[in-house]
Amino acid sequence: MSKKYVYDFKEGNGSMRELLGGKGANLAEMTNLGMPVPQGFTITTEACTQYYADGETINDEIMAEVMEHIKGLEALSGKKFGDLENPLLVSVRSGARASMPGMMDTILNLGLNDIAVEGFAKKTGNPRFAYDSYRRFIQMYGDVVMGVAAAKGEHNPFEVEIDKLKEAKHIKQDTEFTVEDLQVLVENFKKVVKTKTGKDFPTCPWEQLWGAICAVFDSWMTERAVLYRQLNQIPEEWGTAVNVQSMVYGNMGNNSATGVAFSRDAATGEDIFNGEYLINAQGEDVVAGIRTPQEITIEGSRRWAKLQGISEEERASKYPSLEEAMPQAYADLNAVQEKLEDHFHDMQDMEFTIQDGKLWML
């Protein structure tokens, strides 16, 4: 029997860190616990080792397994990868056994192109959300996979385009961009990719996916990752896993959000649930510093407002906690963090997305 290189989340469990990496093992364990996890699959650490053995290429056997598991996601979601009217979009994340710097950043919204984004806008009835997702995808993929990097002393070229458009439109926040503004950003971002790399942005979803998977494996051997492994006696042959997961969206409007949460105070270990979230946001927005994130609990929100010299009335109207803004999603998140800490017997740090009021754990 040939080796198995790809596991659906429901096929794994928390004890399989060596094979599935830390992220993949945790997603599998949460799936087994009945948590609201967007479904997906993990390409194993052994596939990473095989990638290097095959001269930094994904062999036919691994490709066939990935394609089979994409079919499984299509069946679950009722969407089709590469479809122009109802596209299945995925995220791609790295996941070594131990968390380490130098690994690839997350890619979101993979599967979009100029035609699929129109079908996506029609299907969701939300063109602004569709084009916001597309411009984010081009920026992430351009940065992480295609190597669109700022020259020394320069700002990120994608952020430069965003700032130029904000100035021209006399706006301050990304959330103020119109559909037309986002369409302009999409075209400008594609020009940035072409200028910086000499290549067109890939339009084929499968080309996008293989590029992202290779980028995760390649990040295992970046200078920063290699140095970290040497300093911490982490063997090179461990490799990293890749997690491919159905997308859920925190940027669908004011009933959606994204955030991070901790089951305890990280500094003291005190049993205080805490974290931050942003309405109508996605991915790294919470930690990017572009918008001020809000606290998830009323208690935390009140402490923050007091430190900022903000009145209770202003806090409640302008900076409500998740507990106040989306009480059901907060209650679900609180129940999840209690269940996870009881299960793992340790403090938990969690990423979450709320799509149209429904909580999803990432």
C-alpha positions as semicolon CSV with decimal commas, in nm:
position;residue;x (nm);y (nm);z (nm)
1;M;0,000;0,000;0,000
2;S;0,140;0,342;-0,093
3;K;0,198;0,605;0,174
4;K;-0,090;0,842;0,261
5;Y;0,012;1,206;0,225
6;V;-0,319;1,391;0,274
7;Y;-0,570;1,366;0,562
8;D;-0,913;1,527;0,595
9;F;-0,950;1,702;0,932
10;K;-1,199;1,433;1,038
11;E;-0,938;1,161;0,971
12;G;-0,678;1,299;1,214
13;N;-0,653;1,378;1,584
14;G;-0,449;1,579;1,835
15;S;-0,190;1,304;1,886
16;M;-0,073;1,324;1,521
17;R;0,144;1,638;1,552
18;E;0,449;1,471;1,400
19;L;0,257;1,391;1,082
20;L;-0,004;1,670;1,065
21;G;0,192;1,950;1,234
22;G;0,057;2,147;1,529
23;K;-0,210;2,337;1,335
24;G;-0,338;2,030;1,147
25;A;-0,351;1,814;1,460
26;N;-0,544;2,084;1,649
27;L;-0,791;2,136;1,363
28;A;-0,848;1,759;1,353
29;E;-0,897;1,743;1,729
30;M;-1,144;2,035;1,725
31;T;-1,334;1,867;1,441
32;N;-1,358;1,546;1,648
33;L;-1,486;1,751;1,944
34;G;-1,771;1,883;1,728
35;M;-1,637;2,239;1,714
36;P;-1,752;2,470;1,431
37;V;-1,440;2,422;1,213
38;P;-1,453;2,503;0,839
39;Q;-1,363;2,171;0,681
40;G;-1,042;2,102;0,493
41;F;-0,739;1,877;0,482
42;T;-0,375;1,861;0,585
43;I;-0,086;1,773;0,354
44;T;0,157;1,594;0,586
45;T;0,509;1,677;0,700
46;E;0,620;1,365;0,512
47;A;0,496;1,526;0,190
48;C;0,730;1,818;0,265
49;T;1,024;1,579;0,306
50;Q;0,922;1,409;-0,022
51;Y;0,902;1,749;-0,194
52;Y;1,270;1,810;-0,121
53;A;1,363;1,452;-0,211
54;D;1,194;1,509;-0,550
55;G;1,398;1,822;-0,624
56;E;1,147;2,073;-0,484
57;T;0,854;1,951;-0,691
58;I;0,518;1,804;-0,591
59;N;0,507;1,451;-0,731
60;D;0,210;1,299;-0,914
61;E;0,108;1,082;-0,618
62;I;0,075;1,379;-0,381
63;M;-0,097;1,589;-0,650
64;A;-0,355;1,314;-0,708
65;E;-0,432;1,294;-0,334
66;V;-0,474;1,672;-0,306
67;M;-0,709;1,674;-0,606
68;E;-0,914;1,392;-0,453
69;H;-0,948;1,584;-0,125
70;I;-1,051;1,902;-0,309
71;K;-1,332;1,691;-0,461
72;G;-1,434;1,599;-0,105
73;L;-1,452;1,967;-0,009
74;E;-1,660;2,036;-0,318
75;A;-1,907;1,765;-0,216
76;L;-1,932;1,904;0,138
77;S;-1,975;2,266;0,033
78;G;-2,182;2,232;-0,283
79;K;-1,927;2,461;-0,451
80;K;-1,670;2,381;-0,718
81;F;-1,300;2,471;-0,719
82;G;-1,230;2,684;-1,025
83;D;-1,600;2,737;-1,099
84;L;-1,686;3,079;-1,238
85;E;-2,036;3,102;-1,089
86;N;-2,011;2,933;-0,746
87;P;-1,638;2,900;-0,670
88;L;-1,498;2,703;-0,377
89;L;-1,238;2,932;-0,218
90;V;-0,977;2,806;0,028
91;S;-0,713;2,929;0,270
92;V;-0,361;2,783;0,276
93;R;-0,162;2,785;0,601
94;S;0,169;2,640;0,712
95;G;0,181;2,417;1,020
96;A;0,507;2,276;1,155
97;R;0,515;2,055;1,467
98;A;0,639;2,350;1,670
99;S;0,542;2,711;1,599
100;M;0,842;2,888;1,450
101;P;0,927;3,219;1,280
102;G;1,013;3,234;0,911
103;M;0,727;3,015;0,795
104;M;0,483;3,122;0,525
105;D;0,206;3,366;0,612
106;T;-0,154;3,262;0,550
107;I;-0,310;3,290;0,205
108;L;-0,685;3,363;0,203
109;N;-0,949;3,362;-0,072
110;L;-0,746;3,138;-0,304
111;G;-0,942;3,047;-0,617
112;L;-1,052;3,395;-0,729
113;N;-0,979;3,549;-1,068
114;D;-1,133;3,826;-1,282
115;I;-1,428;3,611;-1,393
116;A;-1,488;3,412;-1,073
117;V;-1,504;3,733;-0,866
118;E;-1,806;3,842;-1,070
119;G;-1,979;3,508;-1,011
120;F;-1,884;3,532;-0,642
121;A;-2,035;3,882;-0,622
122;K;-2,357;3,760;-0,783
123;K;-2,379;3,446;-0,568
124;T;-2,328;3,637;-0,241
125;G;-2,528;3,942;-0,351
126;N;-2,242;4,150;-0,214
127;P;-2,008;4,292;-0,482
128;R;-1,814;4,501;-0,232
129;F;-1,729;4,194;-0,026
130;A;-1,630;3,999;-0,339
131;Y;-1,387;4,261;-0,465
132;D;-1,252;4,325;-0,115
133;S;-1,174;3,952;-0,092
134;Y;-1,011;3,956;-0,437
135;R;-0,782;4,254;-0,369
136;R;-0,677;4,091;-0,038
137;F;-0,597;3,765;-0,220
138;I;-0,380;3,937;-0,482
139;Q;-0,189;4,123;-0,211
140;M;-0,131;3,813;0,005
141;Y;-0,041;3,586;-0,284
142;G;0,176;3,853;-0,445
143;D;0,368;3,912;-0,122
144;V;0,401;3,558;0,003
145;V;0,412;3,335;-0,305
146;M;0,537;3,561;-0,585
147;G;0,788;3,756;-0,375
148;V;0,658;4,108;-0,433
149;A;0,870;4,263;-0,161
150;A;0,946;4,625;-0,083
151;A;1,299;4,736;-0,168
152;K;1,514;4,833;0,128
153;G;1,383;5,153;0,284
154;E;1,060;5,144;0,080
155;H;0,702;5,080;0,188
156;N;0,510;4,771;0,076
157;P;0,407;4,848;-0,284
158;F;0,052;4,721;-0,227
159;E;0,010;4,944;0,079
160;V;0,144;5,236;-0,127
161;E;-0,140;5,181;-0,377
162;I;-0,394;5,166;-0,094
163;D;-0,263;5,488;0,062
164;K;-0,262;5,669;-0,275
165;L;-0,625;5,579;-0,338
166;K;-0,728;5,679;0,016
167;E;-0,564;6,016;-0,035
168;A;-0,733;6,064;-0,372
169;K;-1,072;5,969;-0,227
170;H;-1,018;6,165;0,099
171;I;-1,089;5,862;0,319
172;K;-0,905;5,707;0,614
173;Q;-1,028;5,348;0,652
174;D;-1,019;5,051;0,412
175;T;-1,386;4,992;0,498
176;E;-1,474;5,323;0,327
177;F;-1,366;5,197;-0,018
178;T;-1,654;5,154;-0,263
179;V;-1,691;4,861;-0,506
180;E;-1,542;5,081;-0,779
181;D;-1,247;5,174;-0,556
182;L;-1,176;4,807;-0,487
183;Q;-1,193;4,728;-0,858
184;V;-0,931;4,999;-0,916
185;L;-0,712;4,843;-0,645
186;V;-0,743;4,500;-0,807
187;E;-0,613;4,637;-1,139
188;N;-0,337;4,837;-0,969
189;F;-0,232;4,536;-0,761
190;K;-0,202;4,320;-1,074
191;K;0,018;4,590;-1,230
192;V;0,237;4,587;-0,916
193;V;0,281;4,209;-0,950
194;K;0,375;4,241;-1,318
195;T;0,619;4,526;-1,252
196;K;0,789;4,362;-0,955
197;T;0,805;4,002;-1,082
198;G;0,780;4,028;-1,462
199;K;0,493;3,775;-1,440
200;D;0,117;3,806;-1,471
201;F;-0,090;3,720;-1,164
202;P;-0,204;3,355;-1,210
203;T;-0,568;3,318;-1,310
204;C;-0,594;2,936;-1,291
205;P;-0,704;2,828;-0,939
206;W;-0,502;2,505;-0,962
207;E;-0,188;2,702;-1,052
208;Q;-0,263;2,927;-0,754
209;L;-0,301;2,625;-0,524
210;W;0,018;2,446;-0,632
211;G;0,207;2,775;-0,601
212;A;0,080;2,827;-0,245
213;I;0,160;2,468;-0,138
214;C;0,513;2,495;-0,279
215;A;0,556;2,828;-0,100
216;V;0,471;2,663;0,234
217;F;0,725;2,386;0,173
218;D;0,984;2,641;0,052
219;S;0,938;2,847;0,370
220;W;1,073;2,549;0,570
221;M;1,415;2,627;0,423
222;T;1,419;3,008;0,447
223;E;1,725;3,156;0,614
224;R;1,521;3,266;0,915
225;A;1,355;2,924;0,961
226;V;1,688;2,739;0,924
227;L;1,855;2,963;1,183
228;Y;1,566;2,916;1,427
229;R;1,588;2,538;1,389
230;Q;1,962;2,544;1,451
231;L;1,919;2,754;1,766
232;N;1,642;2,527;1,899
233;Q;1,775;2,186;1,789
234;I;1,480;2,122;1,557
235;P;1,571;1,855;1,297
236;E;1,551;1,959;0,931
237;E;1,384;1,627;0,841
238;W;1,075;1,713;1,045
239;G;0,935;1,924;0,761
240;T;0,617;2,129;0,773
241;A;0,256;2,038;0,699
242;V;0,017;2,244;0,483
243;N;-0,345;2,309;0,584
244;V;-0,601;2,375;0,310
245;Q;-0,935;2,490;0,450
246;S;-1,270;2,608;0,313
247;M;-1,301;2,984;0,345
248;V;-1,529;3,160;0,591
249;Y;-1,552;3,537;0,580
250;G;-1,529;3,802;0,848
251;N;-1,549;4,081;0,588
252;M;-1,908;4,026;0,469
253;G;-2,043;4,334;0,651
254;N;-2,130;4,454;0,999
255;N;-2,264;4,115;1,110
256;S;-1,925;3,954;1,042
257;A;-1,590;3,982;1,221
258;T;-1,253;3,825;1,286
259;G;-1,048;3,802;1,603
260;V;-0,812;3,628;1,843
261;A;-0,893;3,508;2,193
262;F;-0,717;3,361;2,497
263;S;-0,874;3,142;2,762
264;R;-0,656;3,304;3,031
265;D;-0,448;3,614;3,095
266;A;-0,124;3,528;2,912
267;A;0,089;3,733;3,154
268;T;-0,048;3,603;3,486
269;G;-0,229;3,278;3,401
270;E;-0,537;3,418;3,572
271;D;-0,867;3,267;3,459
272;I;-0,980;3,571;3,258
273;F;-1,118;3,517;2,909
274;N;-0,984;3,793;2,683
275;G;-0,909;3,887;2,324
276;E;-0,967;4,133;2,041
277;Y;-1,187;4,147;1,733
278;L;-1,269;4,367;1,436
279;I;-1,607;4,401;1,266
280;N;-1,608;4,352;0,886
281;A;-1,245;4,236;0,873
282;Q;-1,037;3,943;0,758
283;G;-0,713;3,765;0,838
284;E;-0,432;3,979;0,971
285;D;-0,645;4,296;1,007
286;V;-0,663;4,250;1,385
287;V;-0,285;4,267;1,431
288;A;-0,198;4,488;1,130
289;G;-0,248;4,815;1,318
290;I;-0,461;4,969;1,041
291;R;-0,775;4,980;1,257
292;T;-0,808;4,972;1,636
293;P;-0,938;4,630;1,743
294;Q;-1,204;4,607;2,013
295;E;-1,215;4,388;2,323
296;I;-1,427;4,074;2,320
297;T;-1,561;4,104;2,680
298;I;-1,753;4,393;2,837
299;E;-1,511;4,389;3,131
300;G;-1,208;4,410;2,903
301;S;-1,370;4,682;2,695
302;R;-1,441;4,892;3,004
303;R;-1,080;4,854;3,128
304;W;-0,951;4,960;2,785
305;A;-1,185;5,263;2,771
306;K;-1,077;5,375;3,118
307;L;-0,710;5,365;3,015
308;Q;-0,793;5,568;2,703
309;G;-0,997;5,824;2,897
310;I;-1,312;5,732;2,702
311;S;-1,653;5,769;2,869
312;E;-1,878;5,467;2,916
313;E;-2,138;5,621;2,685
314;E;-1,883;5,673;2,404
315;R;-1,734;5,328;2,458
316;A;-2,069;5,153;2,433
317;S;-2,168;5,341;2,117
318;K;-1,835;5,351;1,929
319;Y;-1,626;5,064;2,073
320;P;-1,865;4,792;2,191
321;S;-1,727;4,457;2,303
322;L;-1,809;4,144;2,105
323;E;-2,022;4,043;2,404
324;E;-2,242;4,349;2,336
325;A;-2,222;4,369;1,956
326;M;-2,282;3,998;1,882
327;P;-2,407;3,834;2,202
328;Q;-2,486;3,493;2,048
329;A;-2,149;3,465;1,872
330;Y;-1,977;3,570;2,195
331;A;-2,170;3,308;2,396
332;D;-2,069;3,041;2,145
333;L;-1,704;3,153;2,157
334;N;-1,705;3,152;2,538
335;A;-1,846;2,797;2,540
336;V;-1,578;2,684;2,291
337;Q;-1,289;2,827;2,494
338;E;-1,415;2,658;2,812
339;K;-1,452;2,325;2,634
340;L;-1,106;2,350;2,474
341;E;-0,929;2,438;2,800
342;D;-1,107;2,155;2,982
343;H;-1,007;1,916;2,703
344;F;-0,642;2,017;2,666
345;H;-0,584;2,110;3,035
346;D;-0,388;2,417;2,928
347;M;-0,438;2,780;2,831
348;Q;-0,575;2,813;2,477
349;D;-0,508;3,081;2,216
350;M;-0,764;3,079;1,935
351;E;-0,835;3,240;1,600
352;F;-1,198;3,285;1,507
353;T;-1,417;3,427;1,232
354;I;-1,781;3,525;1,254
355;Q;-1,960;3,505;0,919
356;D;-2,306;3,658;0,911
357;G;-2,345;3,600;1,286
358;K;-2,213;3,239;1,289
359;L;-1,895;3,152;1,476
360;W;-1,617;2,952;1,308
361;M;-1,295;2,835;1,475
362;L;-0,974;2,847;1,271
